[in-house]
Coordinates of C-alpha atoms in Angstrom, one line a residue:
Chain A
M89 CA 129.6 91.5 114.0
S90 CA 132.8 92.7 115.8
G91 CA 135.0 95.2 114.0
N92 CA 132.2 96.8 112.2
R93 CA 131.5 100.5 112.6
P94 CA 128.0 100.8 114.2
L95 CA 125.7 103.2 112.4
V96 CA 122.2 103.0 113.8
E97 CA 120.2 100.7 116.0
I98 CA 116.5 100.4 116.9
S99 CA 115.5 98.3 119.9
M100 CA 112.1 97.5 121.3
G101 CA 110.2 94.6 122.9
I102 CA 109.4 91.9 120.4
E103 CA 105.7 92.1 121.3
A104 CA 105.7 95.8 120.4
F105 CA 107.6 95.1 117.1
A106 CA 105.2 92.3 116.2
S107 CA 102.1 94.2 117.1
E108 CA 102.0 96.3 113.9
W109 CA 102.9 95.1 110.4
L110 CA 103.8 98.6 109.3
H111 CA 106.8 98.6 111.7
C112 CA 108.6 96.5 109.0
D113 CA 108.1 99.1 106.3
R114 CA 108.7 102.1 108.6
I115 CA 111.8 100.8 110.3
S116 CA 113.3 99.6 107.0
S117 CA 112.6 102.9 105.2
Y118 CA 113.9 105.1 108.2
L119 CA 117.1 103.1 108.8
A120 CA 117.9 102.8 105.1
R121 CA 117.6 106.5 104.6
M122 CA 119.7 107.3 107.7
V123 CA 122.6 105.0 106.8
S124 CA 122.6 106.0 103.1
H125 CA 123.1 109.7 103.4
N126 CA 126.8 109.5 102.6
R127 CA 126.6 107.0 99.8
A128 CA 127.3 108.3 96.3
D129 CA 123.7 108.0 95.3
S130 CA 121.8 108.2 98.6
L131 CA 118.3 107.7 97.3
L132 CA 119.1 104.7 95.1
Y133 CA 121.2 103.1 97.9
A134 CA 118.4 103.7 100.4
N135 CA 115.8 102.2 98.1
L136 CA 117.9 99.0 97.7
L137 CA 118.8 98.7 101.4
S138 CA 115.2 99.3 102.4
S139 CA 114.0 96.5 100.1
A140 CA 116.5 94.1 101.5
L141 CA 116.0 95.1 105.1
N142 CA 112.2 95.0 104.8
E143 CA 112.3 91.3 103.7
L144 CA 114.4 90.4 106.8
L145 CA 112.1 92.3 109.1
E146 CA 109.0 90.7 107.6
I147 CA 110.6 87.3 108.4
A148 CA 111.5 88.3 111.9
F149 CA 107.9 89.7 112.3
A150 CA 106.5 86.2 111.4
H151 CA 109.1 84.0 113.1
H152 CA 110.4 85.0 116.7
G153 CA 110.2 83.8 120.2
P154 CA 107.3 84.9 122.4
E155 CA 109.0 87.6 124.5
G156 CA 112.3 89.5 125.0
N157 CA 114.0 92.3 123.3
F158 CA 114.2 92.8 119.5
C159 CA 117.1 94.8 118.1
C160 CA 117.8 95.9 114.5
R161 CA 121.2 97.2 113.9
V162 CA 123.1 98.5 110.8
S163 CA 126.8 98.8 110.8
R164 CA 129.4 99.4 108.1
S165 CA 132.2 97.1 107.2
G166 CA 134.3 98.7 104.4
E167 CA 132.1 99.1 101.4
A168 CA 129.5 96.7 102.8
D169 CA 126.7 97.4 105.2
V170 CA 125.7 94.7 107.7
I171 CA 122.1 94.3 108.9
E172 CA 121.8 92.5 112.2
L173 CA 118.6 91.3 113.7
D174 CA 118.8 90.1 117.3
L175 CA 115.6 88.5 118.5
P176 CA 114.2 86.1 121.1
C177 CA 113.9 82.6 120.0
D178 CA 112.1 79.4 121.0
A179 CA 112.4 75.8 119.7
A180 CA 110.1 76.4 116.8
T181 CA 111.9 79.6 115.8
L182 CA 115.2 77.9 116.1
T183 CA 114.1 75.1 113.8
F184 CA 112.8 77.6 111.3
Y185 CA 116.0 79.6 111.1
S186 CA 118.2 76.4 111.1
E187 CA 116.4 75.1 108.1
A188 CA 116.8 78.4 106.4
A189 CA 120.5 78.4 107.2
Q190 CA 120.8 74.9 105.6
R191 CA 119.0 76.0 102.4
L192 CA 121.1 79.2 102.1
K193 CA 124.2 77.0 102.0
R194 CA 123.0 75.0 99.0
P195 CA 124.9 75.6 95.7
D196 CA 121.5 75.8 93.9
V197 CA 120.2 78.6 96.2
A198 CA 119.5 80.8 93.1
E199 CA 117.3 78.1 91.6
L200 CA 115.7 77.6 95.0
Y201 CA 114.8 81.3 95.2
H202 CA 113.4 81.5 91.7
S203 CA 111.4 78.4 92.3
A204 CA 110.1 79.8 95.6
L205 CA 109.1 83.1 93.9
F206 CA 106.5 81.4 91.7
S207 CA 105.6 78.4 93.9
P208 CA 101.9 77.6 93.9
G209 CA 99.9 77.9 97.1
S210 CA 101.3 79.6 100.2
A211 CA 104.6 81.4 99.8
D212 CA 107.8 79.6 100.9
P213 CA 108.4 81.0 104.4
H214 CA 112.1 81.4 103.6
L215 CA 111.5 83.4 100.4
G216 CA 112.6 86.7 101.8
L217 CA 116.0 85.3 103.1
L218 CA 116.6 83.5 99.8
E219 CA 115.9 86.8 97.9
V220 CA 118.3 88.7 100.1
A221 CA 121.0 86.1 99.6
V222 CA 120.5 85.9 95.8
D223 CA 119.3 89.3 94.5
Y224 CA 121.3 91.3 97.0
R225 CA 124.2 88.9 97.1
A226 CA 124.2 89.1 100.8
R227 CA 126.4 86.9 103.0
I228 CA 123.9 85.7 105.6
S229 CA 124.7 84.1 109.0
I230 CA 122.3 82.8 111.5
V231 CA 123.7 82.1 115.0
P232 CA 121.7 80.9 118.0
D233 CA 122.7 82.6 121.2
N234 CA 122.2 81.0 124.7
G235 CA 119.4 78.8 123.4
N236 CA 116.8 81.6 123.8
R237 CA 118.0 84.2 121.3
L238 CA 119.2 84.3 117.7
K239 CA 121.3 86.6 115.7
L240 CA 120.7 87.0 112.0
A241 CA 123.3 89.0 110.1
A242 CA 123.3 89.9 106.4
E243 CA 126.3 91.6 104.9
M244 CA 125.8 93.2 101.5
A245 CA 127.7 95.7 99.2
L246 CA 125.0 97.6 97.4
E247 CA 126.9 100.5 95.9
G248 CA 126.8 100.0 92.2
A249 CA 124.5 97.0 92.6
A250 CA 121.8 98.6 90.5
A251 CA 123.9 99.6 87.6
Chain B
M933 CA 95.1 99.3 111.6
S934 CA 97.7 97.8 109.4
L935 CA 96.4 98.7 106.0
D936 CA 98.7 101.3 104.4
R937 CA 97.2 102.4 101.1
S938 CA 100.3 104.2 100.0
Y939 CA 100.1 102.8 96.5
Q940 CA 98.3 104.0 93.4
A941 CA 97.0 101.8 90.6
S942 CA 95.3 102.8 87.4
F943 CA 94.5 101.3 84.0
N944 CA 94.5 103.2 80.8
E945 CA 92.5 101.3 78.2
N946 CA 93.7 103.4 75.3
N947 CA 97.3 102.3 75.7
Q948 CA 96.5 99.0 77.6
E949 CA 98.8 100.1 80.4
F950 CA 98.3 99.2 84.0
V951 CA 100.4 101.5 86.2
I952 CA 101.3 100.7 89.9
A953 CA 103.1 103.4 91.8
G954 CA 104.1 104.1 95.4
K955 CA 104.7 101.5 98.0
L956 CA 103.3 98.0 98.0
R957 CA 104.2 96.0 101.2
P958 CA 101.0 94.3 102.3
R959 CA 100.9 91.7 105.1
N960 CA 98.6 89.5 103.2
E961 CA 96.8 89.1 99.9
A962 CA 93.5 90.5 101.4
E963 CA 95.1 93.9 101.9
I964 CA 95.7 94.4 98.2
R965 CA 92.5 92.7 96.9
P966 CA 91.2 95.8 95.2
L967 CA 94.6 96.1 93.3
A968 CA 94.4 92.4 92.3
E969 CA 90.8 92.7 91.1
A970 CA 91.6 95.8 89.1
L971 CA 94.6 94.1 87.5
D972 CA 92.6 91.0 86.8
A973 CA 89.9 93.0 85.1
A974 CA 92.4 94.9 83.1
L975 CA 94.1 91.8 81.9
G976 CA 90.7 90.4 80.8
K977 CA 90.1 93.5 78.6
V978 CA 93.2 93.6 76.5
R979 CA 94.4 92.1 73.2
G980 CA 97.9 92.2 71.9
T981 CA 100.3 93.7 74.3
F982 CA 99.5 94.5 78.0
Y983 CA 101.9 97.0 79.7
L984 CA 102.5 96.5 83.3
N985 CA 104.2 99.8 84.3
V986 CA 106.0 99.7 87.6
K987 CA 108.4 102.5 86.9
R988 CA 107.3 104.5 89.9
L989 CA 106.8 101.5 92.2
A990 CA 109.4 102.4 94.9
R991 CA 108.8 99.4 97.2
L992 CA 107.4 96.0 96.7
N993 CA 107.4 93.0 99.1
N994 CA 107.1 89.4 98.1
V995 CA 103.4 89.1 99.1
A996 CA 102.5 91.7 96.5
F997 CA 105.0 90.4 93.9
R998 CA 103.4 87.0 94.1
V999 CA 99.9 88.4 93.8
I1000 CA 100.8 90.4 90.7
T1001 CA 102.9 87.6 89.0
N1002 CA 100.4 84.9 89.8
L1003 CA 97.7 86.9 88.0
V1004 CA 99.9 87.5 85.1
S1005 CA 101.0 83.9 84.9
Q1006 CA 97.5 82.6 85.0
V1007 CA 96.4 84.8 82.1
C1008 CA 99.5 84.1 80.1
D1009 CA 99.1 80.3 80.6
K1010 CA 95.6 80.5 79.1
R1011 CA 96.2 83.2 76.4
S1012 CA 99.2 82.5 74.2
D1013 CA 98.1 85.5 72.0
L1014 CA 98.7 87.9 74.8
R1015 CA 102.0 89.6 75.4
V1016 CA 102.9 91.2 78.7
E1017 CA 105.5 93.9 78.8
V1018 CA 106.7 94.8 82.4
V1019 CA 108.1 98.3 82.3
T1020 CA 110.7 98.9 85.0
S1021 CA 113.1 101.8 85.8
S1022 CA 116.7 101.8 86.7
V1023 CA 116.0 104.5 89.1
M1024 CA 114.5 102.1 91.6
G1025 CA 117.4 99.8 91.5
W1026 CA 115.7 96.6 92.4
S1027 CA 112.7 96.3 90.1
T1028 CA 114.3 95.0 86.8
R1029 CA 116.2 92.2 88.6
K1030 CA 113.0 91.3 90.6
F1031 CA 110.8 91.0 87.6
L1032 CA 113.3 89.4 85.1
P1033 CA 112.7 85.8 86.5
L1034 CA 109.0 86.2 85.3
A1035 CA 110.2 86.7 81.8
S1036 CA 112.4 83.6 82.1
R1037 CA 109.4 81.5 83.1
L1038 CA 106.9 82.8 80.6
P1039 CA 107.7 83.1 76.9
N1040 CA 105.0 85.9 76.4
V1041 CA 106.4 88.1 79.1
S1042 CA 109.2 90.6 78.6
V1043 CA 110.8 93.0 81.0
N1044 CA 112.0 96.4 79.7
E1045 CA 113.9 98.9 81.6
Y1046 CA 112.5 102.2 80.6
D1047 CA 114.8 105.1 80.5
Q1048 CA 115.8 106.2 77.0
D1049 CA 112.4 106.4 75.2
F1050 CA 111.4 109.5 77.1
Y1051 CA 114.5 111.4 76.1
P1052 CA 114.5 111.3 72.3
G1053 CA 117.3 113.6 71.6
Q1054 CA 118.9 114.0 75.0
S1055 CA 121.7 111.5 74.4
Y1056 CA 123.2 114.2 72.1
L1057 CA 123.2 116.6 75.0
E1058 CA 124.1 114.6 78.1
E1059 CA 127.2 112.7 77.2
G1060 CA 130.5 113.8 78.4
G1061 CA 131.5 115.8 75.4
F1062 CA 128.9 118.4 76.3
I1063 CA 130.3 119.2 79.8
P1064 CA 132.5 122.2 78.6
I1065 CA 129.5 123.8 77.0
L1066 CA 127.3 123.3 80.0
R1067 CA 130.0 124.9 82.3
A1068 CA 130.4 127.9 80.0
Q1069 CA 126.6 128.3 79.7
T1070 CA 126.1 128.3 83.5
K1071 CA 128.9 130.8 84.0
L1072 CA 127.3 133.2 81.6
T1073 CA 123.7 132.7 82.7
W1074 CA 124.6 133.0 86.3
T1075 CA 125.5 136.6 85.9
H1076 CA 121.8 137.2 85.3
E1077 CA 120.2 134.5 87.4
R1078 CA 121.9 135.5 90.6
H1079 CA 119.8 138.7 90.4
V1080 CA 116.7 137.0 89.1
L1081 CA 116.4 134.2 91.7
P1082 CA 115.5 136.3 94.7
R1083 CA 112.6 137.8 92.8
H1084 CA 111.4 134.3 92.3
G1085 CA 111.6 133.5 96.0
L1086 CA 114.9 131.9 96.7
R1087 CA 116.1 132.6 100.3
P1088 CA 118.7 131.3 102.7
G1089 CA 117.8 128.3 104.7
M1090 CA 115.4 126.8 102.2
A1091 CA 115.2 123.1 101.3
M1092 CA 115.9 123.1 97.6
A1093 CA 115.9 120.6 94.8
D1094 CA 117.6 121.1 91.4
V1095 CA 116.0 118.7 89.0
C1096 CA 118.0 117.9 85.8
C1097 CA 121.1 119.4 87.5
G1098 CA 123.4 118.3 84.8
I1099 CA 127.0 118.7 85.9
G1100 CA 125.8 120.3 89.2
D1101 CA 127.6 123.7 88.8
F1102 CA 124.4 125.7 89.3
A1103 CA 123.7 123.9 92.6
V1104 CA 127.3 124.8 93.7
L1105 CA 126.8 128.5 92.8
V1106 CA 123.4 128.6 94.5
Q1107 CA 125.0 127.0 97.6
K1108 CA 127.7 129.6 97.7
E1109 CA 125.4 132.7 97.0
F1110 CA 122.2 131.8 98.7
S1111 CA 123.0 129.3 101.5
P1112 CA 120.0 127.0 101.3
A1113 CA 119.7 124.5 104.2
S1114 CA 120.2 121.7 101.7
I1115 CA 120.1 120.9 98.0
I1116 CA 119.2 117.6 96.4
A1117 CA 120.4 117.7 92.8
L1118 CA 119.0 115.0 90.5
D1119 CA 119.9 114.1 87.1
H1120 CA 119.5 111.2 84.7
S1121 CA 123.0 111.2 83.3
R1122 CA 125.5 109.2 85.4
T1123 CA 128.3 110.8 83.5
S1124 CA 127.2 114.3 84.6
L1125 CA 126.6 113.1 88.2
D1126 CA 130.1 111.6 88.5
Y1127 CA 131.4 115.0 87.3
A1128 CA 129.1 116.9 89.7
R1129 CA 130.3 114.9 92.7
K1130 CA 133.9 115.5 91.7
V1131 CA 133.3 119.3 91.4
A1132 CA 131.5 119.4 94.8
A1133 CA 134.4 117.5 96.4
D1134 CA 137.0 119.7 94.8
F1135 CA 135.2 122.8 96.1
G1136 CA 134.7 121.3 99.6
V1137 CA 130.9 121.6 99.2
S1138 CA 129.2 118.9 101.4
N1139 CA 125.6 119.7 101.7
I1140 CA 124.5 118.9 98.1
E1141 CA 123.3 115.4 97.5
Y1142 CA 123.6 114.3 93.9
V1143 CA 121.2 111.6 93.1
Y1144 CA 120.4 109.6 90.0
G1145 CA 116.8 109.9 88.9
D1146 CA 114.3 110.3 86.2
A1147 CA 112.7 113.8 86.2
S1148 CA 109.4 112.5 85.1
E1149 CA 109.3 109.6 87.7
M1150 CA 111.2 110.9 90.6
I1151 CA 111.8 108.7 93.7
L1152 CA 111.7 111.9 95.9
E1153 CA 108.8 112.1 98.3
D1154 CA 105.9 114.5 98.1
S1155 CA 105.9 118.1 99.3
Q1156 CA 109.4 118.3 100.7
F1157 CA 111.1 121.3 99.0
D1158 CA 110.6 125.0 99.4
F1159 CA 112.3 125.8 96.1
V1160 CA 112.6 123.5 93.1
T1161 CA 114.6 124.5 90.1
C1162 CA 114.6 122.9 86.6
R1163 CA 116.7 124.8 84.2
H1164 CA 116.9 124.4 80.4
S1165 CA 115.3 121.0 80.7
L1166 CA 111.6 121.2 79.9
Q1167 CA 112.7 122.1 76.4
V1168 CA 114.6 118.8 76.2
F1169 CA 111.6 116.6 76.9
D1170 CA 108.8 115.8 74.5
K1171 CA 106.3 115.7 77.5
P1172 CA 107.3 118.7 79.6
E1173 CA 103.9 118.5 81.4
L1174 CA 105.0 115.2 83.0
I1175 CA 108.1 116.9 84.4
L1176 CA 106.0 119.8 85.8
K1177 CA 103.6 117.4 87.4
E1178 CA 106.6 115.9 89.3
L1179 CA 108.1 119.3 90.2
Y1180 CA 104.7 120.2 91.6
R1181 CA 104.5 117.0 93.5
I1182 CA 107.8 117.4 95.3
C1183 CA 107.3 121.1 96.0
K1184 CA 105.8 122.1 99.4
P1185 CA 102.5 123.9 99.4
G1186 CA 103.5 127.5 99.3
G1187 CA 106.8 126.7 97.8
R1188 CA 107.9 127.7 94.3
V1189 CA 109.0 125.9 91.2
Y1190 CA 111.5 127.8 89.0
V1191 CA 112.2 126.9 85.4
T1192 CA 114.3 128.4 82.6
N1193 CA 114.0 127.7 79.0
E1194 CA 115.1 129.2 75.7
K1195 CA 113.6 130.5 72.4
N1196 CA 116.5 129.8 70.2
S1197 CA 115.0 131.4 67.0
H1198 CA 115.4 134.7 68.9
C1199 CA 119.1 134.4 69.2
L1200 CA 120.6 137.4 67.4
G1201 CA 123.7 139.2 66.3
E1202 CA 125.1 142.1 64.5
P1203 CA 126.7 142.2 62.0
R1204 CA 125.5 139.3 59.7
A1205 CA 122.0 139.3 61.3
D1206 CA 120.2 137.5 58.4
S1207 CA 122.5 134.5 58.3
I1208 CA 122.4 134.1 62.1
Q1209 CA 118.5 134.4 62.1
W1210 CA 118.3 131.7 59.4
T1211 CA 120.4 129.3 61.2
Y1212 CA 118.6 129.6 64.6
N1213 CA 115.2 129.2 62.9
E1214 CA 116.7 125.9 61.6
V1215 CA 117.9 125.0 65.1
A1216 CA 114.3 125.2 66.2
R1217 CA 113.2 122.9 63.4
L1218 CA 116.0 120.5 64.1
W1219 CA 115.1 120.2 67.7
A1220 CA 111.4 119.8 66.8
D1221 CA 112.4 116.9 64.6
Y1222 CA 113.9 115.3 67.7
K1223 CA 110.7 116.0 69.6
M1224 CA 112.3 118.7 71.7
D1225 CA 111.1 122.3 71.9
I1226 CA 113.9 124.8 72.0
E1227 CA 111.3 127.5 71.6
L1228 CA 109.6 126.7 74.9
G1229 CA 110.8 129.8 76.9
P1230 CA 107.8 132.1 76.4
K1231 CA 105.4 129.1 76.8
S1232 CA 106.6 128.6 80.4
R1233 CA 103.8 130.7 81.8
R1234 CA 101.1 128.6 80.1
F1235 CA 102.8 125.4 81.2
L1236 CA 103.1 126.5 84.8
I1237 CA 99.4 127.6 84.9
D1238 CA 98.3 124.3 83.3
A1239 CA 100.3 122.4 85.9
G1240 CA 98.3 124.1 88.7
F1241 CA 100.7 126.8 89.9
E1242 CA 99.6 130.3 90.9
D1243 CA 101.3 133.7 91.3
I1244 CA 103.3 133.1 88.1
K1245 CA 106.4 135.3 87.7
M1246 CA 108.2 135.7 84.4
D1247 CA 111.5 137.3 83.5
S1248 CA 113.6 137.2 80.4
F1249 CA 117.2 138.1 80.0
M1250 CA 119.7 138.2 77.2
V1251 CA 123.0 136.5 77.7
T1252 CA 125.4 138.4 75.5
N1253 CA 129.0 138.7 74.4
L1254 CA 129.3 141.7 76.8
D1255 CA 128.5 139.7 79.8
G1256 CA 132.1 138.7 80.3
D1257 CA 134.8 137.2 78.1
P1258 CA 133.4 137.3 74.5
Q1259 CA 135.4 134.2 73.7
G1260 CA 133.4 132.3 76.4
F1261 CA 130.2 133.3 74.5
A1262 CA 131.9 132.3 71.2
D1263 CA 132.9 128.9 72.7
I1264 CA 129.3 128.1 73.5
I1265 CA 128.2 128.9 69.9
Q1266 CA 131.0 126.8 68.6
S1267 CA 129.9 123.8 70.7
W1268 CA 126.3 124.3 69.5
E1269 CA 127.5 124.1 66.0
N1270 CA 129.5 121.0 66.7
V1271 CA 126.5 119.2 68.1
Y1272 CA 123.6 120.6 66.0
A1273 CA 125.3 120.8 62.6
G1274 CA 127.4 117.7 63.5
E1275 CA 125.8 114.6 64.9
M1276 CA 122.2 115.8 65.0
A1277 CA 122.1 117.1 61.4
R1278 CA 124.0 114.0 60.1
D1279 CA 121.6 111.6 61.9
R1280 CA 118.6 113.6 60.4
G1281 CA 120.1 113.0 57.0
D1282 CA 120.8 116.7 56.1
S1283 CA 122.5 117.4 52.8
P1284 CA 126.1 118.8 52.7
E1285 CA 124.7 122.1 51.2
F1286 CA 122.3 122.5 54.1
V1287 CA 124.9 121.7 56.7
A1288 CA 127.3 124.2 55.2
K1289 CA 124.7 127.0 55.3
F1290 CA 123.6 125.8 58.8
R1291 CA 127.2 126.0 60.0
Q1292 CA 127.8 129.5 58.5
G1293 CA 125.1 131.0 60.7
F1294 CA 126.9 129.8 63.8
Q1295 CA 130.2 131.1 62.5
D1296 CA 128.5 134.5 61.8
H1297 CA 127.2 134.5 65.4
I1298 CA 130.7 133.9 66.6
Y1299 CA 131.9 136.6 64.3
A1300 CA 129.4 139.1 65.8
A1301 CA 130.4 138.0 69.4
L1302 CA 134.1 138.7 68.7
H1303 CA 133.7 141.7 66.5
P1304 CA 135.0 144.9 68.2
K1305 CA 131.8 146.7 67.4
G1306 CA 129.5 143.5 67.4
Y1307 CA 126.7 142.3 69.6
A1308 CA 125.6 138.7 70.0
G1309 CA 122.7 137.5 72.2
W1310 CA 121.1 134.4 73.5
P1311 CA 117.7 135.0 75.1
I1312 CA 116.4 133.0 78.1
W1313 CA 113.1 133.0 80.0
A1314 CA 112.9 132.4 83.7
A1315 CA 109.5 131.6 85.1
S1316 CA 108.2 130.4 88.5
G1317 CA 104.9 129.5 90.1
R1318 CA 103.7 128.9 93.6
K1319 CA 102.1 125.6 94.6
P1320 CA 98.8 126.5 96.2
L1321 CA 98.5 126.0 100.0

């Protein structure tokens, strides 16, 4: 997002990212700790940010185009931090995220999330996005880029969110 | 290899408590099948209330959340007699909010944010009114501790944690005198931490991180500090061994944990020694009634050995009215009287006659401190142990 102060960015091929599930946990833990150091309660903030970021990374891990660069970037906008995932995208991926974007706009998104949390059978594939939108009160935007890439951004103000 | 077994799970049949700690972010259900089987078995064994303790579960993804809550839901649907209490902690930030919808769905599930039960009397000591006492206490104890700390291994450049840092003034003094590479100062009182951050900012101190946390369930990672301090705090908890376990965990192998504690019944003064002695014996009883041990000081060696430390070092020193301004010493005693003979005695239901005598001992201690020929003392034990390599 333009105008934000960039803090940290990790970039790699999408195949490398998606080759190892632990990347989600490790990237989210590392980036969260890095960007939280100057928050009033750095550990609490890092724990919250890591939880939200991990959900987004797990979604990108499962839903992305076959090849191209993957970038995870965190920037600061006033009191809020903005997580941006920039990933390759094919038709199926685009459909997946477009449907997610539609659901995130619904006025009953909190009910959708709580229902998805306990749904029987396989998990709702949008569950992580719904959680970040509802539990972390994130403003999420999903924007296709040139037909073969996609930018997912989540802006959230976590300071004091746990109190 | 994607399996990251960075979680711990255990079941205690005696208190029907299933504890999950660490990090739980599996890719699929199969990765945490052992956990699911253990939880399922535990749920099958209990009657009455089942405690699902996630206080020290730092990370949890939705895959694991659904495995856990599906099992709980299945059992609760079948067994209306069973109550499930999910025990979360405010320290983690996310866990209470995450589990609350489960309680909304199932009438026999409740979610309780654990924080206060562990600190039976601490609320008397940690609210804002106690800040002046804490400042005065640190000022007087520092005249001794600045000489004691090097003997216990504190050196420049160390990574240090100050657990139960209170208002953070000790961390600032250590930073100025010993120049550790970094200090993480942790406390469970948001009031104290707010004050600590303000003091650090006022003094231009920037390399102390003040973090909110529970000393018995810290979010800090294992084996990362050369020197861990925990001052005047084991005596405030009814389970000091749990704190020591955590101090041990976060200390590097070869690093040292340093604790200070009191033995209040050994407070003394002349003149009026008998009255002073009586009152401080009663202080020890009062604290014991609130499940705190203000007599813990000399027991520190045993606690450290039992926690697994080696090369134990012990020192004791007497803070006295001669350490600086006698009025500073007198102010500390007055603030003790205000809290101990005030709120704490009242809440215990003490009679007016007892409270009057109780107060007199504090006043006599103040008298001794301010008397031109008087002497008043407050003994403290400093102990440290090394975590084995």
